[in-house]
PDB file of N, CA and C in Angstrom:
ATOM      1  N   MET A   1       0.843  -1.184   0.000  1.00 94.00           N
ATOM      2  CA  MET A   1       0.000   0.000   0.000  1.00 94.00           C
ATOM      3  C   MET A   1       0.887   1.246   0.000  1.00 94.00           C
ATOM      4  N   LEU A   2       0.541   2.169  -0.846  1.00 96.00           N
ATOM      5  CA  LEU A   2       1.304   3.404  -0.985  1.00 96.00           C
ATOM      6  C   LEU A   2       1.061   4.314   0.210  1.00 96.00           C
ATOM      7  N   ASN A   3       2.134   4.771   0.832  1.00 97.00           N
ATOM      8  CA  ASN A   3       2.047   5.718   1.939  1.00 97.00           C
ATOM      9  C   ASN A   3       2.107   7.127   1.366  1.00 97.00           C
ATOM     10  N   THR A   4       1.014   7.881   1.493  1.00 96.00           N
ATOM     11  CA  THR A   4       0.999   9.255   0.989  1.00 96.00           C
ATOM     12  C   THR A   4       1.077  10.280   2.118  1.00 96.00           C
ATOM     13  N   GLU A   5       1.251   9.797   3.334  1.00 97.00           N
ATOM     14  CA  GLU A   5       1.441  10.699   4.472  1.00 97.00           C
ATOM     15  C   GLU A   5       2.904  11.138   4.512  1.00 97.00           C
ATOM     16  N   LEU A   6       3.151  12.332   5.050  1.00 97.00           N
ATOM     17  CA  LEU A   6       4.520  12.828   5.171  1.00 97.00           C
ATOM     18  C   LEU A   6       5.353  11.808   5.942  1.00 97.00           C
ATOM     19  N   ASN A   7       6.444  11.360   5.328  1.00 96.00           N
ATOM     20  CA  ASN A   7       7.253  10.291   5.905  1.00 96.00           C
ATOM     21  C   ASN A   7       8.733  10.662   5.915  1.00 96.00           C
ATOM     22  N   LEU A   8       9.032  11.937   5.718  1.00 96.00           N
ATOM     23  CA  LEU A   8      10.416  12.405   5.698  1.00 96.00           C
ATOM     24  C   LEU A   8      10.722  13.153   6.985  1.00 96.00           C
ATOM     25  N   ALA A   9      11.858  12.849   7.589  1.00 97.00           N
ATOM     26  CA  ALA A   9      12.247  13.539   8.815  1.00 97.00           C
ATOM     27  C   ALA A   9      12.566  15.007   8.547  1.00 97.00           C
ATOM     28  N   ALA A  10      13.129  15.288   7.373  1.00 98.00           N
ATOM     29  CA  ALA A  10      13.519  16.660   7.032  1.00 98.00           C
ATOM     30  C   ALA A  10      13.087  16.964   5.597  1.00 98.00           C
ATOM     31  N   PRO A  11      11.787  17.163   5.370  1.00 97.00           N
ATOM     32  CA  PRO A  11      11.304  17.356   3.998  1.00 97.00           C
ATOM     33  C   PRO A  11      11.905  18.570   3.298  1.00 97.00           C
ATOM     34  N   ASP A  12      12.157  19.640   4.028  1.00 98.00           N
ATOM     35  CA  ASP A  12      12.752  20.827   3.404  1.00 98.00           C
ATOM     36  C   ASP A  12      14.158  20.533   2.885  1.00 98.00           C
ATOM     37  N   ASP A  13      14.901  19.725   3.621  1.00 98.00           N
ATOM     38  CA  ASP A  13      16.246  19.349   3.178  1.00 98.00           C
ATOM     39  C   ASP A  13      16.184  18.515   1.901  1.00 98.00           C
ATOM     40  N   VAL A  14      15.215  17.617   1.831  1.00 98.00           N
ATOM     41  CA  VAL A  14      15.051  16.791   0.632  1.00 98.00           C
ATOM     42  C   VAL A  14      14.673  17.670  -0.552  1.00 98.00           C
ATOM     43  N   TYR A  15      13.767  18.616  -0.335  1.00 98.00           N
ATOM     44  CA  TYR A  15      13.368  19.534  -1.407  1.00 98.00           C
ATOM     45  C   TYR A  15      14.575  20.324  -1.904  1.00 98.00           C
ATOM     46  N   GLU A  16      15.368  20.843  -0.978  1.00 98.00           N
ATOM     47  CA  GLU A  16      16.566  21.597  -1.363  1.00 98.00           C
ATOM     48  C   GLU A  16      17.543  20.717  -2.141  1.00 98.00           C
ATOM     49  N   ALA A  17      17.682  19.453  -1.748  1.00 98.00           N
ATOM     50  CA  ALA A  17      18.570  18.532  -2.462  1.00 98.00           C
ATOM     51  C   ALA A  17      18.059  18.271  -3.876  1.00 98.00           C
ATOM     52  N   LEU A  18      16.737  18.166  -4.035  1.00 98.00           N
ATOM     53  CA  LEU A  18      16.162  17.972  -5.370  1.00 98.00           C
ATOM     54  C   LEU A  18      16.393  19.193  -6.253  1.00 98.00           C
ATOM     55  N   VAL A  19      16.229  20.369  -5.687  1.00 98.00           N
ATOM     56  CA  VAL A  19      16.492  21.596  -6.445  1.00 98.00           C
ATOM     57  C   VAL A  19      17.963  21.646  -6.849  1.00 98.00           C
ATOM     58  N   ALA A  20      18.859  21.344  -5.913  1.00 99.00           N
ATOM     59  CA  ALA A  20      20.297  21.362  -6.197  1.00 99.00           C
ATOM     60  C   ALA A  20      20.664  20.322  -7.253  1.00 99.00           C
ATOM     61  N   LEU A  21      19.989  19.192  -7.241  1.00 98.00           N
ATOM     62  CA  LEU A  21      20.244  18.130  -8.213  1.00 98.00           C
ATOM     63  C   LEU A  21      20.061  18.629  -9.639  1.00 98.00           C
ATOM     64  N   HIS A  22      19.127  19.544  -9.835  1.00 98.00           N
ATOM     65  CA  HIS A  22      18.793  20.040 -11.174  1.00 98.00           C
ATOM     66  C   HIS A  22      19.493  21.348 -11.534  1.00 98.00           C
ATOM     67  N   ARG A  23      20.165  21.934 -10.580  1.00 98.00           N
ATOM     68  CA  ARG A  23      20.826  23.219 -10.824  1.00 98.00           C
ATOM     69  C   ARG A  23      21.867  23.077 -11.932  1.00 98.00           C
ATOM     70  N   ASP A  24      21.891  24.031 -12.830  1.00 98.00           N
ATOM     71  CA  ASP A  24      22.858  24.113 -13.936  1.00 98.00           C
ATOM     72  C   ASP A  24      22.690  23.006 -14.978  1.00 98.00           C
ATOM     73  N   LEU A  25      21.537  22.363 -15.014  1.00 98.00           N
ATOM     74  CA  LEU A  25      21.274  21.348 -16.031  1.00 98.00           C
ATOM     75  C   LEU A  25      20.357  21.922 -17.104  1.00 98.00           C
ATOM     76  N   THR A  26      20.503  21.419 -18.310  1.00 98.00           N
ATOM     77  CA  THR A  26      19.563  21.768 -19.371  1.00 98.00           C
ATOM     78  C   THR A  26      18.250  21.038 -19.089  1.00 98.00           C
ATOM     79  N   PRO A  27      17.152  21.454 -19.717  1.00 98.00           N
ATOM     80  CA  PRO A  27      15.901  20.711 -19.528  1.00 98.00           C
ATOM     81  C   PRO A  27      16.046  19.226 -19.884  1.00 98.00           C
ATOM     82  N   GLU A  28      16.789  18.925 -20.938  1.00 98.00           N
ATOM     83  CA  GLU A  28      16.997  17.521 -21.326  1.00 98.00           C
ATOM     84  C   GLU A  28      17.778  16.764 -20.253  1.00 98.00           C
ATOM     85  N   GLN A  29      18.833  17.368 -19.720  1.00 98.00           N
ATOM     86  CA  GLN A  29      19.611  16.725 -18.664  1.00 98.00           C
ATOM     87  C   GLN A  29      18.761  16.531 -17.411  1.00 98.00           C
ATOM     88  N   SER A  30      17.926  17.516 -17.110  1.00 98.00           N
ATOM     89  CA  SER A  30      17.046  17.431 -15.952  1.00 98.00           C
ATOM     90  C   SER A  30      16.061  16.270 -16.092  1.00 98.00           C
ATOM     91  N   ARG A  31      15.499  16.098 -17.287  1.00 98.00           N
ATOM     92  CA  ARG A  31      14.590  14.962 -17.523  1.00 98.00           C
ATOM     93  C   ARG A  31      15.331  13.636 -17.368  1.00 98.00           C
ATOM     94  N   LEU A  32      16.572  13.571 -17.839  1.00 99.00           N
ATOM     95  CA  LEU A  32      17.366  12.351 -17.711  1.00 99.00           C
ATOM     96  C   LEU A  32      17.641  12.035 -16.241  1.00 99.00           C
ATOM     97  N   VAL A  33      18.010  13.052 -15.470  1.00 99.00           N
ATOM     98  CA  VAL A  33      18.251  12.857 -14.038  1.00 99.00           C
ATOM     99  C   VAL A  33      16.970  12.381 -13.352  1.00 99.00           C
ATOM    100  N   ASN A  34      15.832  12.984 -13.705  1.00 98.00           N
ATOM    101  CA  ASN A  34      14.553  12.542 -13.127  1.00 98.00           C
ATOM    102  C   ASN A  34      14.284  11.081 -13.452  1.00 98.00           C
ATOM    103  N   ALA A  35      14.498  10.687 -14.698  1.00 98.00           N
ATOM    104  CA  ALA A  35      14.264   9.297 -15.101  1.00 98.00           C
ATOM    105  C   ALA A  35      15.168   8.344 -14.324  1.00 98.00           C
ATOM    106  N   LYS A  36      16.436   8.696 -14.189  1.00 99.00           N
ATOM    107  CA  LYS A  36      17.364   7.844 -13.433  1.00 99.00           C
ATOM    108  C   LYS A  36      16.942   7.734 -11.972  1.00 99.00           C
ATOM    109  N   LEU A  37      16.557   8.864 -11.382  1.00 98.00           N
ATOM    110  CA  LEU A  37      16.140   8.866  -9.985  1.00 98.00           C
ATOM    111  C   LEU A  37      14.889   8.012  -9.789  1.00 98.00           C
ATOM    112  N   ILE A  38      13.929   8.137 -10.700  1.00 98.00           N
ATOM    113  CA  ILE A  38      12.708   7.332 -10.619  1.00 98.00           C
ATOM    114  C   ILE A  38      13.038   5.845 -10.673  1.00 98.00           C
ATOM    115  N   LEU A  39      13.905   5.449 -11.598  1.00 98.00           N
ATOM    116  CA  LEU A  39      14.257   4.030 -11.719  1.00 98.00           C
ATOM    117  C   LEU A  39      15.018   3.524 -10.501  1.00 98.00           C
ATOM    118  N   LEU A  40      15.911   4.334  -9.957  1.00 98.00           N
ATOM    119  CA  LEU A  40      16.631   3.944  -8.743  1.00 98.00           C
ATOM    120  C   LEU A  40      15.671   3.765  -7.566  1.00 98.00           C
ATOM    121  N   LEU A  41      14.754   4.720  -7.402  1.00 98.00           N
ATOM    122  CA  LEU A  41      13.798   4.620  -6.300  1.00 98.00           C
ATOM    123  C   LEU A  41      12.811   3.477  -6.510  1.00 98.00           C
ATOM    124  N   ALA A  42      12.396   3.240  -7.755  1.00 98.00           N
ATOM    125  CA  ALA A  42      11.498   2.121  -8.048  1.00 98.00           C
ATOM    126  C   ALA A  42      12.167   0.802  -7.684  1.00 98.00           C
ATOM    127  N   ASN A  43      13.433   0.671  -8.018  1.00 98.00           N
ATOM    128  CA  ASN A  43      14.173  -0.538  -7.665  1.00 98.00           C
ATOM    129  C   ASN A  43      14.262  -0.687  -6.148  1.00 98.00           C
ATOM    130  N   HIS A  44      14.474   0.419  -5.454  1.00 98.00           N
ATOM    131  CA  HIS A  44      14.570   0.386  -3.994  1.00 98.00           C
ATOM    132  C   HIS A  44      13.234  -0.036  -3.372  1.00 98.00           C
ATOM    133  N   VAL A  45      12.131   0.500  -3.884  1.00 98.00           N
ATOM    134  CA  VAL A  45      10.803   0.128  -3.378  1.00 98.00           C
ATOM    135  C   VAL A  45      10.558  -1.354  -3.634  1.00 98.00           C
ATOM    136  N   GLY A  46      10.788  -1.773  -4.863  1.00 98.00           N
ATOM    137  CA  GLY A  46      10.746  -3.188  -5.193  1.00 98.00           C
ATOM    138  C   GLY A  46       9.383  -3.851  -5.245  1.00 98.00           C
ATOM    139  N   ASP A  47       8.323  -3.130  -5.012  1.00 98.00           N
ATOM    140  CA  ASP A  47       6.977  -3.708  -4.999  1.00 98.00           C
ATOM    141  C   ASP A  47       6.196  -3.138  -6.178  1.00 98.00           C
ATOM    142  N   ALA A  48       5.941  -3.985  -7.183  1.00 98.00           N
ATOM    143  CA  ALA A  48       5.285  -3.525  -8.409  1.00 98.00           C
ATOM    144  C   ALA A  48       3.900  -2.951  -8.138  1.00 98.00           C
ATOM    145  N   ALA A  49       3.169  -3.519  -7.195  1.00 98.00           N
ATOM    146  CA  ALA A  49       1.826  -3.015  -6.890  1.00 98.00           C
ATOM    147  C   ALA A  49       1.896  -1.603  -6.315  1.00 98.00           C
ATOM    148  N   VAL A  50       2.830  -1.371  -5.428  1.00 98.00           N
ATOM    149  CA  VAL A  50       3.007  -0.034  -4.851  1.00 98.00           C
ATOM    150  C   VAL A  50       3.437   0.944  -5.933  1.00 98.00           C
ATOM    151  N   LEU A  51       4.309   0.509  -6.820  1.00 98.00           N
ATOM    152  CA  LEU A  51       4.757   1.386  -7.905  1.00 98.00           C
ATOM    153  C   LEU A  51       3.610   1.733  -8.845  1.00 98.00           C
ATOM    154  N   ARG A  52       2.768   0.759  -9.170  1.00 98.00           N
ATOM    155  CA  ARG A  52       1.603   1.045 -10.028  1.00 98.00           C
ATOM    156  C   ARG A  52       0.650   2.016  -9.339  1.00 98.00           C
ATOM    157  N   GLU A  53       0.468   1.846  -8.038  1.00 98.00           N
ATOM    158  CA  GLU A  53      -0.391   2.758  -7.279  1.00 98.00           C
ATOM    159  C   GLU A  53       0.192   4.175  -7.291  1.00 98.00           C
ATOM    160  N   ALA A  54       1.505   4.285  -7.128  1.00 98.00           N
ATOM    161  CA  ALA A  54       2.162   5.594  -7.161  1.00 98.00           C
ATOM    162  C   ALA A  54       2.043   6.231  -8.542  1.00 98.00           C
ATOM    163  N   MET A  55       2.188   5.425  -9.594  1.00 98.00           N
ATOM    164  CA  MET A  55       2.048   5.946 -10.958  1.00 98.00           C
ATOM    165  C   MET A  55       0.645   6.494 -11.182  1.00 98.00           C
ATOM    166  N   ALA A  56      -0.355   5.749 -10.747  1.00 98.00           N
ATOM    167  CA  ALA A  56      -1.739   6.198 -10.914  1.00 98.00           C
ATOM    168  C   ALA A  56      -1.982   7.487 -10.134  1.00 98.00           C
ATOM    169  N   LYS A  57      -1.458   7.552  -8.921  1.00 97.00           N
ATOM    170  CA  LYS A  57      -1.620   8.749  -8.087  1.00 97.00           C
ATOM    171  C   LYS A  57      -0.939   9.945  -8.738  1.00 97.00           C
ATOM    172  N   ALA A  58       0.243   9.745  -9.289  1.00 96.00           N
ATOM    173  CA  ALA A  58       0.984  10.831  -9.932  1.00 96.00           C
ATOM    174  C   ALA A  58       0.259  11.335 -11.175  1.00 96.00           C
ATOM    175  N   ARG A  59      -0.464  10.464 -11.836  1.00 95.00           N
ATOM    176  CA  ARG A  59      -1.154  10.822 -13.085  1.00 95.00           C
ATOM    177  C   ARG A  59      -2.512  11.490 -12.831  1.00 95.00           C
ATOM    178  N   GLU A  60      -3.050  11.366 -11.612  1.00 95.00           N
ATOM    179  CA  GLU A  60      -4.357  11.949 -11.293  1.00 95.00           C
ATOM    180  C   GLU A  60      -4.398  13.432 -11.641  1.00 95.00           C
ATOM    181  N   GLY A  61      -5.456  13.832 -12.321  1.00 92.00           N
ATOM    182  CA  GLY A  61      -5.661  15.240 -12.629  1.00 92.00           C
ATOM    183  C   GLY A  61      -4.841  15.773 -13.785  1.00 92.00           C
ATOM    184  N   ILE A  62      -4.070  14.916 -14.432  1.00 91.00           N
ATOM    185  CA  ILE A  62      -3.255  15.326 -15.572  1.00 91.00           C
ATOM    186  C   ILE A  62      -4.003  14.941 -16.845  1.00 91.00           C
ATOM    187  N   THR A  63      -4.364  15.930 -17.624  1.00 88.00           N
ATOM    188  CA  THR A  63      -5.063  15.682 -18.882  1.00 88.00           C
ATOM    189  C   THR A  63      -4.038  15.401 -19.968  1.00 88.00           C
ATOM    190  N   PRO A  64      -4.207  14.333 -20.741  1.00 87.00           N
ATOM    191  CA  PRO A  64      -3.253  14.033 -21.809  1.00 87.00           C
ATOM    192  C   PRO A  64      -3.088  15.210 -22.776  1.00 87.00           C
ATOM    193  N   ALA A  65      -1.884  15.371 -23.272  1.00 82.00           N
ATOM    194  CA  ALA A  65      -1.569  16.459 -24.197  1.00 82.00           C
ATOM    195  C   ALA A  65      -2.514  16.435 -25.386  1.00 82.00           C
ATOM    196  N   GLY A  66      -2.935  17.613 -25.794  1.00 80.00           N
ATOM    197  CA  GLY A  66      -3.826  17.728 -26.933  1.00 80.00           C
ATOM    198  C   GLY A  66      -5.295  17.621 -26.568  1.00 80.00           C
ATOM    199  N   GLN A  67      -5.580  17.234 -25.323  1.00 82.00           N
ATOM    200  CA  GLN A  67      -6.969  17.102 -24.891  1.00 82.00           C
ATOM    201  C   GLN A  67      -7.382  18.239 -23.969  1.00 82.00           C
ATOM    202  N   ASP A  68      -6.503  19.209 -23.821  1.00 71.00           N
ATOM    203  CA  ASP A  68      -6.827  20.390 -23.027  1.00 71.00           C
ATOM    204  C   ASP A  68      -6.260  21.611 -23.745  1.00 71.00           C
ATOM    205  N   SER A  69      -6.151  22.713 -23.064  1.00 68.00           N
ATOM    206  CA  SER A  69      -5.700  23.947 -23.708  1.00 68.00           C
ATOM    207  C   SER A  69      -4.186  24.117 -23.699  1.00 68.00           C
ATOM    208  N   THR A  70      -3.434  23.109 -23.242  1.00 64.00           N
ATOM    209  CA  THR A  70      -1.980  23.271 -23.169  1.00 64.00           C
ATOM    210  C   THR A  70      -1.322  23.236 -24.530  1.00 64.00           C
ATOM    211  N   LEU A  71      -1.918  22.545 -25.480  1.00 61.00           N
ATOM    212  CA  LEU A  71      -1.375  22.491 -26.837  1.00 61.00           C
ATOM    213  C   LEU A  71      -2.403  23.071 -27.790  1.00 61.00           C
ATOM    214  N   ARG A  72      -2.088  24.206 -28.331  1.00 62.00           N
ATOM    215  CA  ARG A  72      -2.999  24.830 -29.288  1.00 62.00           C
ATOM    216  C   ARG A  72      -2.259  25.012 -30.599  1.00 62.00           C
ATOM    217  N   THR A  73      -2.898  24.636 -31.657  1.00 61.00           N
ATOM    218  CA  THR A  73      -2.316  24.856 -32.976  1.00 61.00           C
ATOM    219  C   THR A  73      -3.176  25.852 -33.721  1.00 61.00           C
ATOM    220  N   THR A  74      -2.526  26.611 -34.561  1.00 63.00           N
ATOM    221  CA  THR A  74      -3.268  27.566 -35.374  1.00 63.00           C
ATOM    222  C   THR A  74      -3.155  27.152 -36.823  1.00 63.00           C
ATOM    223  N   ALA A  75      -4.217  27.347 -37.551  1.00 60.00           N
ATOM    224  CA  ALA A  75      -4.222  26.961 -38.968  1.00 60.00           C
ATOM    225  C   ALA A  75      -3.758  28.104 -39.834  1.00 60.00           C
TER     226      ALA A  75
END
């Protein structure tokens, strides 16, 4: 079961570390670092059901591209 309650002893420190992780990176490098971090943490969690639950939770409220006003094309 996915724990969505605050479970970090020092959440502000973790946030600062995440910001520092991306400092001076291009958007492409930042996406690569995010992907690597996700895979490392997924491996650490090791429970596919929990990971699927986390994926679903992360996707909640996100409208697929092209189905909202975020992508507009002009003719």
